[in-house]
Short mmCIF file of C-alpha atoms in Angstrom, two decimals:
data_model
loop_
_atom_site.label_atom_id
_atom_site.label_comp_id
_atom_site.label_asym_id
_atom_site.label_seq_id
_atom_site.Cartn_x
_atom_site.Cartn_y
_atom_site.Cartn_z
CA MET A 81 0.00 0.00 0.00
CA GLN A 82 1.43 3.36 -1.02
CA SER A 83 1.96 5.75 1.88
CA LEU A 84 0.72 9.32 1.76
CA THR A 85 3.13 12.11 1.06
CA PRO A 86 3.51 14.08 4.29
CA VAL A 87 1.79 17.46 4.31
CA SER A 88 2.85 20.29 6.56
CA SER A 89 0.57 21.68 9.24
CA GLU A 90 0.72 25.03 7.44
CA THR A 91 -0.67 23.44 4.28
CA ILE A 92 -3.46 21.74 6.19
CA SER A 93 -4.30 25.06 7.85
CA LEU A 94 -4.45 26.71 4.43
CA TRP A 95 -6.73 23.96 3.09
CA PHE A 96 -8.97 24.32 6.13
CA GLU A 97 -9.31 28.09 5.62
CA GLU A 98 -10.20 27.53 1.96
CA ALA A 99 -12.72 24.84 2.92
CA GLN A 100 -14.39 27.11 5.44
CA GLU A 101 -14.60 29.94 2.91
CA ALA A 102 -16.17 27.60 0.36
CA ARG A 103 -18.65 26.21 2.90
CA VAL A 104 -19.79 29.65 4.05
CA ALA A 105 -20.13 30.74 0.41
CA GLY A 106 -22.35 27.75 -0.30
CA ARG A 107 -19.83 25.95 -2.52
CA LEU A 108 -20.43 22.71 -0.71
CA ASP A 109 -18.81 20.37 -3.25
CA ALA A 110 -15.57 22.31 -3.08
CA ALA A 111 -15.72 22.44 0.71
CA GLN A 112 -16.36 18.71 0.93
CA ALA A 113 -13.41 17.89 -1.36
CA LEU A 114 -11.01 20.05 0.68
CA LEU A 115 -12.22 18.67 4.00
CA ASP A 116 -11.95 15.09 2.79
CA ARG A 117 -8.37 15.82 1.70
CA ILE A 118 -7.56 17.18 5.16
CA ILE A 119 -9.09 14.19 6.93
CA VAL A 120 -7.11 11.77 4.76
CA HIS A 121 -3.90 13.39 5.98
CA ASP A 122 -5.06 14.18 9.54
CA CYS A 123 -7.92 11.99 10.74
CA ALA A 124 -7.81 13.72 14.14
CA HIS A 125 -8.43 17.23 12.81
CA ALA A 126 -11.46 18.08 14.95
CA GLY A 127 -12.27 21.25 13.01
CA ALA A 128 -12.33 19.43 9.68
CA LEU A 129 -14.44 16.59 11.08
CA TYR A 130 -16.92 19.10 12.48
CA ALA A 131 -17.01 21.16 9.28
CA ARG A 132 -17.54 17.94 7.30
CA GLY A 133 -20.59 17.34 9.48
CA LEU A 134 -21.82 20.87 8.77
CA VAL A 135 -21.54 20.23 5.03
CA ALA A 136 -23.56 17.03 5.38
CA LEU A 137 -26.13 18.91 7.45
CA ALA A 138 -26.41 21.60 4.77
CA LEU A 139 -27.01 18.82 2.22
CA ASP A 140 -29.69 17.33 4.51
CA GLN A 141 -27.62 14.17 4.94
CA LEU A 142 -28.57 13.89 8.58
CA PRO A 143 -27.23 10.42 9.58
CA LEU A 144 -23.92 11.23 7.85
CA ALA A 145 -23.76 14.62 9.58
CA GLN A 146 -24.34 12.89 12.90
CA ARG A 147 -21.47 10.47 12.33
CA TRP A 148 -19.00 13.19 11.36
CA ILE A 149 -19.79 15.36 14.35
CA GLU A 150 -19.67 12.42 16.75
CA ARG A 151 -16.16 11.72 15.40
CA ALA A 152 -15.21 15.35 16.04
CA ILE A 153 -16.45 15.07 19.63
CA GLU A 154 -14.40 11.89 20.15
CA VAL A 155 -11.28 13.79 19.09
CA GLU A 156 -11.92 17.08 20.87
CA PRO A 157 -15.25 17.63 22.70
CA GLN A 158 -16.15 21.29 22.23
CA PRO A 159 -19.52 22.86 23.30
CA PRO A 160 -20.44 24.02 19.76
CA PHE A 161 -20.07 20.44 18.55
CA PHE A 162 -22.69 19.32 21.06
CA ASP A 163 -24.99 22.17 19.98
CA THR A 164 -24.99 21.03 16.37
CA LEU A 165 -25.30 17.35 17.28
CA CYS A 166 -28.41 18.18 19.33
CA LEU A 167 -29.90 20.04 16.36
CA ILE A 168 -29.28 17.07 14.07
CA LYS A 169 -30.81 14.64 16.56
CA ILE A 170 -33.90 16.84 16.88
CA LYS A 171 -34.31 16.63 13.11
CA LEU A 172 -33.87 12.85 13.39
CA ARG A 173 -36.33 12.75 16.33
CA MET A 174 -33.73 11.01 18.52
CA PHE A 175 -35.10 12.68 21.63
CA ALA A 176 -33.69 10.30 24.24
CA ASP A 177 -30.22 10.64 22.69
CA ILE A 178 -30.52 14.43 22.73
CA VAL A 179 -30.91 14.41 26.51
CA GLU A 180 -27.61 12.55 26.88
CA THR A 181 -25.87 14.75 24.31
CA ALA A 182 -27.08 18.03 25.80
CA ARG A 183 -26.11 17.00 29.32
CA ALA A 184 -22.65 15.98 28.13
CA GLY A 185 -22.25 19.41 26.53
CA LEU A 186 -23.54 21.19 29.64
CA ALA A 187 -20.91 19.41 31.70
CA LEU A 188 -18.36 21.36 29.63
CA GLN A 189 -20.31 24.63 29.42
CA PRO A 190 -22.95 24.82 32.21
CA GLN A 191 -24.16 28.26 31.13
CA SER A 192 -24.90 27.31 27.52
CA LEU A 193 -28.29 28.70 26.53
CA SER A 194 -28.58 26.58 23.41
CA LEU A 195 -27.81 23.31 25.21
CA HIS A 196 -30.33 24.11 27.94
CA TYR A 197 -32.88 24.85 25.23
CA TYR A 198 -32.23 21.62 23.33
CA LEU A 199 -32.41 19.67 26.59
CA GLY A 200 -35.76 21.25 27.44
CA VAL A 201 -37.16 20.57 23.97
CA ALA A 202 -35.98 16.94 24.05
CA LEU A 203 -37.60 16.34 27.43
CA GLN A 204 -40.79 18.10 26.33
CA LEU A 205 -41.04 16.02 23.15
CA GLN A 206 -40.71 12.85 25.21
CA GLY A 207 -43.63 13.91 27.40
CA ARG A 208 -41.35 14.46 30.42
CA ALA A 209 -43.10 17.69 31.31
CA GLU A 210 -41.85 18.13 34.89
CA GLU A 211 -38.21 17.76 33.84
CA ALA A 212 -38.71 20.04 30.85
CA ALA A 213 -40.27 22.72 33.05
CA SER A 214 -37.25 22.60 35.38
CA VAL A 215 -34.86 23.08 32.46
CA TYR A 216 -36.86 25.98 30.99
CA ARG A 217 -36.99 27.67 34.39
CA ARG A 218 -33.20 27.42 34.62
CA LEU A 219 -32.89 28.80 31.09
CA ILE A 220 -35.04 31.79 32.04
CA GLU A 221 -32.82 32.37 35.08
CA LEU A 222 -29.84 32.55 32.73
CA LYS A 223 -31.67 34.75 30.19
CA PRO A 224 -34.89 36.32 31.51
CA ASP A 225 -35.85 37.72 28.09
CA TYR A 226 -35.58 34.38 26.24
CA ALA A 227 -38.94 34.49 24.45
CA GLN A 228 -39.07 30.89 23.22
CA ALA A 229 -38.15 29.57 26.67
CA HIS A 230 -41.15 31.45 28.12
CA ALA A 231 -43.34 30.14 25.31
CA ASN A 232 -42.26 26.53 25.78
CA LEU A 233 -42.55 26.75 29.56
CA GLY A 234 -46.08 28.06 29.12
CA VAL A 235 -47.01 25.02 27.02
CA VAL A 236 -45.39 22.65 29.50
CA VAL A 237 -47.05 24.08 32.62
CA LYS A 238 -50.39 23.97 30.79
CA GLU A 239 -49.81 20.23 30.42
CA LEU A 240 -49.00 20.12 34.13
CA GLY A 241 -52.37 21.68 34.90
CA SER A 242 -51.71 25.37 35.57
CA LEU A 243 -53.54 27.56 33.07
CA SER A 244 -52.78 30.75 35.01
CA GLU A 245 -49.00 30.20 34.98
CA ALA A 246 -49.18 29.09 31.34
CA GLU A 247 -50.93 32.31 30.40
CA GLN A 248 -48.36 34.35 32.32
CA HIS A 249 -45.37 32.85 30.49
CA ILE A 250 -47.01 32.87 27.07
CA ARG A 251 -48.01 36.51 27.40
CA GLN A 252 -44.42 37.28 28.43
CA ALA A 253 -43.23 35.50 25.28
CA MET A 254 -45.66 37.57 23.20
CA THR A 255 -44.28 40.77 24.72
CA LEU A 256 -40.74 39.70 23.82
CA ASP A 257 -41.57 38.42 20.33
CA LEU A 258 -44.62 40.17 18.88
CA ALA A 259 -44.33 38.47 15.47
CA ASN A 260 -44.40 34.88 16.77
CA ARG A 261 -47.65 33.33 15.51
CA GLY A 262 -47.02 30.08 17.35
CA VAL A 263 -47.05 31.91 20.67
CA ARG A 264 -50.37 33.55 19.80
CA ALA A 265 -51.79 30.14 18.94
CA SER A 266 -50.59 28.75 22.28
CA LEU A 267 -52.31 31.58 24.12
CA GLY A 268 -55.48 30.82 22.19
CA GLN A 269 -55.43 27.23 23.43
CA VAL A 270 -54.88 28.31 27.03
CA LEU A 271 -57.81 30.72 26.86
CA LEU A 272 -60.02 28.10 25.20
CA ALA A 273 -59.19 25.56 27.91
CA ALA A 274 -60.22 28.20 30.46
CA GLY A 275 -63.54 28.73 28.65
CA ARG A 276 -62.69 32.32 27.68
CA TYR A 277 -63.91 31.79 24.12
CA GLU A 278 -64.59 35.35 23.00
CA GLU A 279 -61.07 36.35 23.99
CA ALA A 280 -59.53 33.15 22.62
CA TRP A 281 -60.83 32.82 19.05
CA PRO A 282 -58.77 35.69 17.54
CA TYR A 283 -55.55 34.14 18.90
CA PHE A 284 -56.69 30.72 17.71
CA GLU A 285 -56.61 32.07 14.14
CA ASP A 286 -52.82 31.58 14.22
CA ARG A 287 -53.17 27.86 15.04
CA SER A 288 -51.61 26.69 11.77
CA ALA A 289 -48.23 27.93 13.03
CA ASN A 290 -48.26 25.01 15.49
CA PHE A 291 -49.70 22.33 13.21
CA VAL A 292 -47.77 19.08 12.93
CA ASP A 293 -48.26 16.16 10.58
CA ALA A 294 -48.96 12.54 11.53
CA ASN A 295 -45.24 12.02 12.25
CA GLY A 296 -45.02 14.99 14.59
CA GLN A 297 -43.14 17.14 12.07
CA PRO A 298 -44.12 20.78 11.48
CA ALA A 299 -46.85 20.79 8.84
CA LEU A 300 -46.80 22.98 5.77
CA ASP A 301 -48.97 26.05 6.16
CA THR A 302 -52.25 25.94 4.32
CA PRO A 303 -52.17 27.72 0.95
CA ARG A 304 -53.65 31.19 0.88
CA LEU A 305 -56.61 31.47 -1.48
CA PRO A 306 -57.47 34.61 -3.46
CA LEU A 307 -60.77 34.82 -1.57
CA PRO A 308 -61.62 36.96 1.45
CA GLN A 309 -62.00 35.04 4.69
CA TRP A 310 -65.51 35.21 6.07
CA LYS A 311 -65.47 36.28 9.72
CA GLY A 312 -69.17 36.80 10.30
CA GLU A 313 -69.93 39.66 7.91
CA ARG A 314 -73.27 39.89 6.11
CA PRO A 315 -72.17 38.83 2.61
CA GLU A 316 -75.22 40.33 0.94
CA LEU A 317 -74.07 43.77 2.15
CA VAL A 318 -70.30 43.51 1.90
CA GLY A 319 -69.71 41.38 -1.20
CA GLY A 320 -66.94 38.83 -1.68
CA ALA A 321 -64.30 38.17 -4.29
CA HIS A 322 -66.77 38.85 -7.12
CA GLY A 323 -68.73 41.66 -5.47
CA LEU A 324 -72.40 41.29 -4.61
CA THR A 325 -73.92 38.26 -6.33
CA ALA A 326 -77.52 38.27 -7.48
CA GLY A 327 -78.17 34.63 -6.55
CA GLY A 328 -76.53 34.91 -3.15
CA ALA A 329 -72.93 34.54 -2.01
CA ARG A 330 -71.14 31.19 -1.93
CA LEU A 331 -68.81 30.07 0.87
CA LEU A 332 -65.94 27.58 0.51
CA VAL A 333 -65.02 25.88 3.81
CA LEU A 334 -61.52 24.44 4.10
CA PRO A 335 -60.62 21.30 6.09
CA GLU A 336 -58.09 21.37 8.91
CA GLN A 337 -56.19 18.98 11.13
CA GLY A 338 -57.76 15.65 12.14
CA LEU A 339 -61.04 13.88 11.51
CA GLY A 340 -62.18 14.55 15.07
CA ASP A 341 -61.83 18.28 14.46
CA SER A 342 -63.97 17.97 11.34
CA LEU A 343 -66.62 15.96 13.19
CA GLN A 344 -66.79 18.57 15.94
CA PHE A 345 -66.94 21.71 13.82
CA VAL A 346 -68.97 20.50 10.84
CA ARG A 347 -72.02 21.45 12.93
CA TYR A 348 -71.50 25.01 11.68
CA LEU A 349 -72.01 24.22 7.98
CA PRO A 350 -75.84 24.21 8.07
CA LEU A 351 -75.75 27.43 10.09
CA ALA A 352 -73.65 29.04 7.36
CA LEU A 353 -76.50 28.38 4.91
CA GLU A 354 -78.45 31.03 6.79
CA ARG A 355 -75.93 33.54 5.41
CA PHE A 356 -74.95 31.98 2.07
CA ALA A 357 -76.78 30.54 -0.91
CA GLN A 358 -74.34 27.68 -1.12
CA VAL A 359 -71.71 26.25 1.24
CA GLY A 360 -69.06 23.86 -0.08
CA TYR A 361 -66.78 21.83 2.16
CA ILE A 362 -63.58 20.17 0.93
CA CYS A 363 -64.33 16.89 2.63
CA PRO A 364 -61.85 14.25 3.87
CA PRO A 365 -62.80 11.03 2.04
CA PRO A 366 -63.52 8.91 5.18
CA LEU A 367 -66.22 11.40 6.18
CA ARG A 368 -67.84 12.17 2.85
CA ARG A 369 -70.56 9.51 2.80
CA LEU A 370 -71.53 10.27 6.41
CA TYR A 371 -71.79 14.01 5.74
CA GLU A 372 -73.71 13.60 2.49
CA GLU A 373 -76.27 11.36 4.20
CA SER A 374 -76.50 13.39 7.41
CA LEU A 375 -76.16 16.95 6.12
CA CYS A 376 -76.42 17.33 2.36
CA ALA A 377 -79.59 15.25 2.15
CA ARG A 378 -81.25 17.65 4.59
CA TRP A 379 -79.69 20.91 3.37
CA PRO A 380 -79.43 20.90 -0.46
CA GLY A 381 -77.38 24.10 -0.44
CA LEU A 382 -74.57 22.21 1.26
CA VAL A 383 -72.15 20.31 -1.01
CA MET A 384 -69.22 18.03 -0.25
CA LEU A 385 -66.25 18.59 -2.53
CA ASP A 386 -63.38 16.31 -3.48
CA ASP A 387 -60.30 16.49 -1.32
CA VAL A 388 -58.47 18.66 -3.87
CA MET A 389 -58.41 22.39 -4.47
CA PRO A 390 -61.64 23.34 -6.30
CA ASN A 391 -62.29 25.96 -8.95
CA ILE A 392 -61.91 29.17 -6.95
CA GLY A 393 -63.93 31.11 -9.49
CA LYS A 394 -67.12 29.44 -8.25
CA TRP A 395 -66.77 30.84 -4.72
CA ASP A 396 -67.01 34.30 -3.20
CA TRP A 397 -65.69 33.69 0.32
CA GLN A 398 -63.56 31.13 2.13
CA CYS A 399 -63.37 30.08 5.76
CA PRO A 400 -61.23 27.42 7.46
CA LEU A 401 -63.55 25.02 9.29
CA MET A 402 -62.06 25.78 12.71
CA SER A 403 -62.56 29.51 12.16
CA MET A 404 -66.33 29.02 12.04
CA PRO A 405 -66.72 29.47 15.83
CA LEU A 406 -65.10 32.90 15.49
CA ALA A 407 -67.38 33.83 12.59
CA PHE A 408 -70.46 32.87 14.63
CA GLY A 409 -69.26 34.55 17.83
CA THR A 410 -69.29 31.28 19.77
CA ARG A 411 -69.39 31.49 23.55
CA LEU A 412 -69.87 28.73 26.12
CA ASP A 413 -73.55 29.63 26.37
CA ASN A 414 -74.41 29.64 22.64
CA ILE A 415 -72.64 26.58 21.22
CA PRO A 416 -74.98 24.84 18.71
CA ALA A 417 -75.12 21.55 20.61
CA ALA A 418 -78.12 19.64 19.18
CA PRO A 419 -77.25 16.30 17.48
CA TYR A 420 -76.39 16.83 13.81
CA LEU A 421 -75.10 13.51 12.47
CA HIS A 422 -76.99 10.24 12.00
CA ALA A 423 -76.69 6.80 10.46
CA GLN A 424 -78.35 5.88 7.19
CA PRO A 425 -81.46 3.86 8.23
CA GLN A 426 -80.97 0.77 6.07
CA ARG A 427 -77.29 0.49 6.97
CA SER A 428 -78.20 0.83 10.65
CA ALA A 429 -80.83 -1.89 10.28
CA ASP A 430 -78.29 -4.23 8.69
CA TRP A 431 -75.94 -3.85 11.64
CA ARG A 432 -78.86 -4.20 14.07
CA ALA A 433 -79.73 -7.56 12.55
CA ARG A 434 -76.17 -8.72 12.92
CA LEU A 435 -76.07 -7.68 16.59
CA GLU A 436 -79.43 -9.25 17.35
CA SER A 437 -78.22 -12.56 15.94
CA LEU A 438 -75.69 -12.85 18.76
CA PRO A 439 -76.43 -14.85 21.92
CA GLN A 440 -78.13 -12.86 24.67
CA PRO A 441 -79.22 -10.04 22.33
CA ASP A 442 -80.74 -8.07 25.21
CA LEU A 443 -77.39 -7.39 26.91
CA PRO A 444 -76.48 -3.68 27.02
CA ARG A 445 -74.24 -2.89 24.06
CA VAL A 446 -71.22 -0.76 24.87
CA GLY A 447 -68.80 0.39 22.18
CA VAL A 448 -65.16 0.91 23.12
CA VAL A 449 -62.17 2.78 21.73
CA TRP A 450 -58.99 2.56 23.80
CA ALA A 451 -56.49 4.31 21.53
CA GLY A 452 -56.29 7.24 19.16
CA GLY A 453 -54.46 7.56 15.87
CA HIS A 454 -51.15 9.22 14.99
CA SER A 455 -48.92 7.19 17.29
CA ALA A 456 -45.92 9.47 16.67
CA LEU A 457 -47.56 12.38 18.51
CA ILE A 458 -46.96 13.05 22.21
CA GLU A 459 -50.65 13.81 22.65
CA ASP A 460 -51.58 10.40 21.27
CA ARG A 461 -49.28 8.60 23.68
CA ALA A 462 -50.85 10.56 26.54
CA ARG A 463 -54.48 9.96 25.50
CA SER A 464 -54.25 6.28 24.48
CA LEU A 465 -54.51 3.10 26.51
CA THR A 466 -53.82 -0.50 25.59
CA SER A 467 -56.61 -3.02 25.31
CA ALA A 468 -55.11 -4.75 28.37
CA GLN A 469 -55.74 -1.62 30.43
CA PHE A 470 -59.43 -1.99 29.57
CA ALA A 471 -59.43 -5.54 30.93
CA PRO A 472 -61.12 -4.61 34.25
CA LEU A 473 -64.06 -3.27 32.25
CA PHE A 474 -64.21 -6.26 29.94
CA ALA A 475 -64.32 -8.51 33.02
CA LEU A 476 -67.66 -7.03 34.06
CA PRO A 477 -70.44 -9.56 33.44
CA GLY A 478 -73.62 -8.67 31.66
CA VAL A 479 -72.23 -6.30 29.01
CA ARG A 480 -71.87 -6.86 25.27
CA TRP A 481 -68.58 -5.18 24.36
CA ILE A 482 -68.38 -3.89 20.78
CA SER A 483 -65.03 -2.76 19.40
CA LEU A 484 -65.00 0.53 17.54
CA GLN A 485 -61.20 0.54 17.46
CA LYS A 486 -59.57 0.90 14.05
CA THR A 487 -55.82 1.37 13.72
CA ASP A 488 -52.84 0.58 11.51
CA ASP A 489 -50.59 0.41 14.60
CA LEU A 490 -50.21 -3.22 15.65
CA GLY A 491 -49.46 -2.11 19.20
CA LYS A 492 -53.01 -0.77 19.46
CA CYS A 493 -54.74 -3.91 18.26
CA PRO A 494 -56.64 -5.95 20.85
CA SER A 495 -54.63 -8.53 22.72
CA ALA A 496 -55.52 -12.22 22.44
CA ALA A 497 -57.17 -12.14 25.86
CA THR A 498 -59.14 -9.03 24.94
CA LYS A 499 -60.40 -10.46 21.65
CA ALA A 500 -62.23 -13.20 23.53
CA ARG A 501 -64.38 -10.59 25.27
CA LEU A 502 -65.03 -8.34 22.26
CA ILE A 503 -67.28 -8.36 19.25
CA ASP A 504 -64.94 -6.92 16.65
CA TRP A 505 -66.29 -6.35 13.15
CA MET A 506 -64.17 -3.31 12.36
CA ASP A 507 -62.52 -5.10 9.44
CA LYS A 508 -65.93 -4.76 7.73
CA VAL A 509 -66.00 -0.99 8.31
CA VAL A 510 -65.09 1.09 5.26
CA ASP A 511 -65.62 4.63 6.54
CA PHE A 512 -67.35 6.68 9.24
CA ALA A 513 -70.78 6.03 7.72
CA ASP A 514 -70.31 2.36 8.65
CA THR A 515 -69.06 3.27 12.12
CA ALA A 516 -72.11 5.50 12.60
CA ALA A 517 -74.39 2.59 11.68
CA ILE A 518 -72.83 0.43 14.39
CA ILE A 519 -72.99 3.24 16.95
CA ASP A 520 -76.66 3.78 16.15
CA ASN A 521 -77.33 0.34 17.64
CA LEU A 522 -75.35 0.83 20.85
CA ASP A 523 -76.45 1.95 24.28
CA LEU A 524 -73.20 3.66 25.27
CA VAL A 525 -69.76 4.47 23.87
CA ILE A 526 -66.66 4.54 26.10
CA SER A 527 -63.76 6.16 24.28
CA VAL A 528 -60.53 8.02 24.66
CA ASP A 529 -60.33 11.47 23.10
CA THR A 530 -60.46 10.53 19.43
CA SER A 531 -62.69 10.88 16.37
CA VAL A 532 -65.15 8.10 17.30
CA ALA A 533 -66.01 9.94 20.51
CA HIS A 534 -66.92 13.01 18.46
CA LEU A 535 -68.95 10.94 16.02
CA ALA A 536 -70.99 9.20 18.72
CA ALA A 537 -71.52 12.45 20.62
CA ALA A 538 -72.59 14.29 17.45
CA MET A 539 -75.20 11.55 16.93
CA GLY A 540 -76.58 12.20 20.41
CA LYS A 541 -75.35 8.89 21.87
CA PRO A 542 -74.23 8.75 25.51
CA VAL A 543 -70.42 8.93 25.50
CA TRP A 544 -68.09 8.39 28.42
CA LEU A 545 -64.87 10.14 27.51
CA LEU A 546 -61.62 8.95 29.09
CA ASN A 547 -59.66 12.18 29.29
CA ARG A 548 -55.96 12.60 30.00
CA PHE A 549 -54.85 14.96 32.75
CA ALA A 550 -54.94 18.57 31.51
CA GLY A 551 -56.37 17.29 28.23
CA CYS A 552 -57.40 19.01 25.03
CA TRP A 553 -58.82 22.52 25.30
CA ARG A 554 -62.22 21.46 23.94
CA TRP A 555 -63.04 19.51 27.13
CA LEU A 556 -62.25 22.54 29.33
CA ARG A 557 -60.96 21.99 32.87
CA GLY A 558 -62.61 20.67 35.98
CA ARG A 559 -65.83 19.60 34.23
CA GLU A 560 -67.57 16.28 33.83
CA ASP A 561 -69.90 17.58 31.11
CA SER A 562 -69.33 19.26 27.76
CA PRO A 563 -71.10 22.31 26.34
CA TRP A 564 -70.28 20.91 22.88
CA TYR A 565 -72.10 17.61 23.42
CA PRO A 566 -74.89 17.23 26.02
CA GLY A 567 -74.50 13.43 26.01
CA VAL A 568 -70.83 13.39 26.98
CA ARG A 569 -69.64 12.53 30.46
CA ILE A 570 -65.93 13.16 31.10
CA PHE A 571 -63.72 10.95 33.25
CA THR A 572 -60.42 12.83 33.65
CA GLN A 573 -57.18 11.51 35.12
CA ALA A 574 -56.58 12.84 38.64
CA GLN A 575 -52.82 12.50 38.05
CA ARG A 576 -50.77 12.60 34.85
CA GLY A 577 -50.54 9.23 33.17
CA GLN A 578 -52.64 7.39 35.74
CA TRP A 579 -55.38 5.42 34.01
CA PRO A 580 -56.21 2.72 36.63
CA GLU A 581 -58.28 5.02 38.84
CA VAL A 582 -60.15 6.29 35.75
CA ILE A 583 -60.98 2.74 34.73
CA GLU A 584 -62.09 2.00 38.29
CA ARG A 585 -64.48 4.97 38.28
CA VAL A 586 -65.89 3.90 34.93
CA ALA A 587 -66.38 0.34 36.17
CA VAL A 588 -68.28 1.55 39.22
CA GLU A 589 -70.52 3.73 37.06
CA LEU A 590 -71.17 0.86 34.65
CA GLU A 591 -72.21 -1.35 37.54
CA ARG A 592 -74.54 1.38 38.74
CA ARG A 593 -75.97 2.13 35.27
CA TYR A 594 -76.74 -1.47 34.34
CA GLY A 595 -77.21 -3.04 37.76
CA LEU A 596 -74.23 -5.34 37.31
CA ASN A 597 -72.70 -7.52 39.99
CA SER A 598 -69.64 -5.83 41.46
CA VAL A 599 -66.56 -7.71 40.31
CA TYR A 600 -64.08 -4.87 39.92
CA ALA A 601 -62.56 -5.14 43.38
CA SER A 602 -61.97 -8.88 43.06
CA PHE A 603 -60.51 -8.40 39.58
CA VAL A 604 -57.88 -5.86 40.63
CA ARG A 605 -56.90 -7.95 43.66
#
């Protein structure tokens, strides 16, 4: 093997300067070639190893960038190296590793603002709210005007149950960073959870700044349409994109976020027909048949549109679905809460026949959903149970348990022991119209905070909602009822992450509701 010609340290220094100039100028190929040349001659050149990682990061080669910077740290651990490695691991969603990396960097530079911030974010994204709050508090001690630290601490203490402290920190963040839409959205959620709707809705208009996709990554902002947003004006007086229209104005309603959000807020579409000649909703496919049968059949001016961008020229106004409460001036005391969705009669009858063919057809029929969708999200991990955690309920005699659980996550499928106690026909369910037909034949639905709970509640069915501690804003705080759905009863965790006592309360109420023999105590022993 031919040995390398020795190169002087001065030459390597010159190459490194040229590589850095090329990297900063965006000439990444040239920078990479120079850095590779340096590393061939000096594999322990920490600066070149680190810069090679920066080039890979700029090229979005994240695993490669991680390996280069880890090599640089092995040679010469410097605080900036740990900063960049934390950033890469956040992009790779390696949250547990970030905690270790940030703490290693803080051991070298205890006052590092960036490492404290990355540590707080990593803990927060793992659902370790108490630890994250401690880190953010320390960060604010080091830099009292750190706007994003105040904002993140506000979100974390909201999850820990303190709306007042959350509001305090988020408002401080707003003062420090007036242009931050995400902070405004966070304040909106705090105010909504407190029931201060009139104050909250304008802040909630910035909610898209905090949207994430099914993998927990920041979602792309919704495209802006060349149509004015309707915020409650009288369209026959103001006129829309095409001025005043002789046949009446037409409103295009845009979908947002999850199916549960659609199921909750679609109640506003018929109300919008009081202001518009036609209302079109870009409908998620799993909901289209349900909405056409429940809404369009009753209100001909309401149309469901394909899940693609329609011809804008046919519409005068637009409104995101979750902006409808703002347009209608929604308060706690004027929420339109009457049932608004229903099952198609023949489909319901078909499912009824199937249920009545089972042994003991007179048993109370209780539908269950123990887990939500989007397993990558922190909120889903907090709101979901396993089927095994429902076992104390399934052990109750005298109940016909009907699964309404549908998931692509194998970890959320019913266990073998659970399957023996469930009627599970969800493989026959195509969309929410089928689910509605099953629900129409049930006496009660017990569900975590997910779309099926909204569907059943919108149909007027009794729903017992299993709610995580400091849960979603729509369920408010400290309430067992819901102004959105008169048939909902809320069972909220008394402590974060503790489901057993919730299940126990539900079991006791089931025994009381259906006069069952008490077996819960013997089961848990």
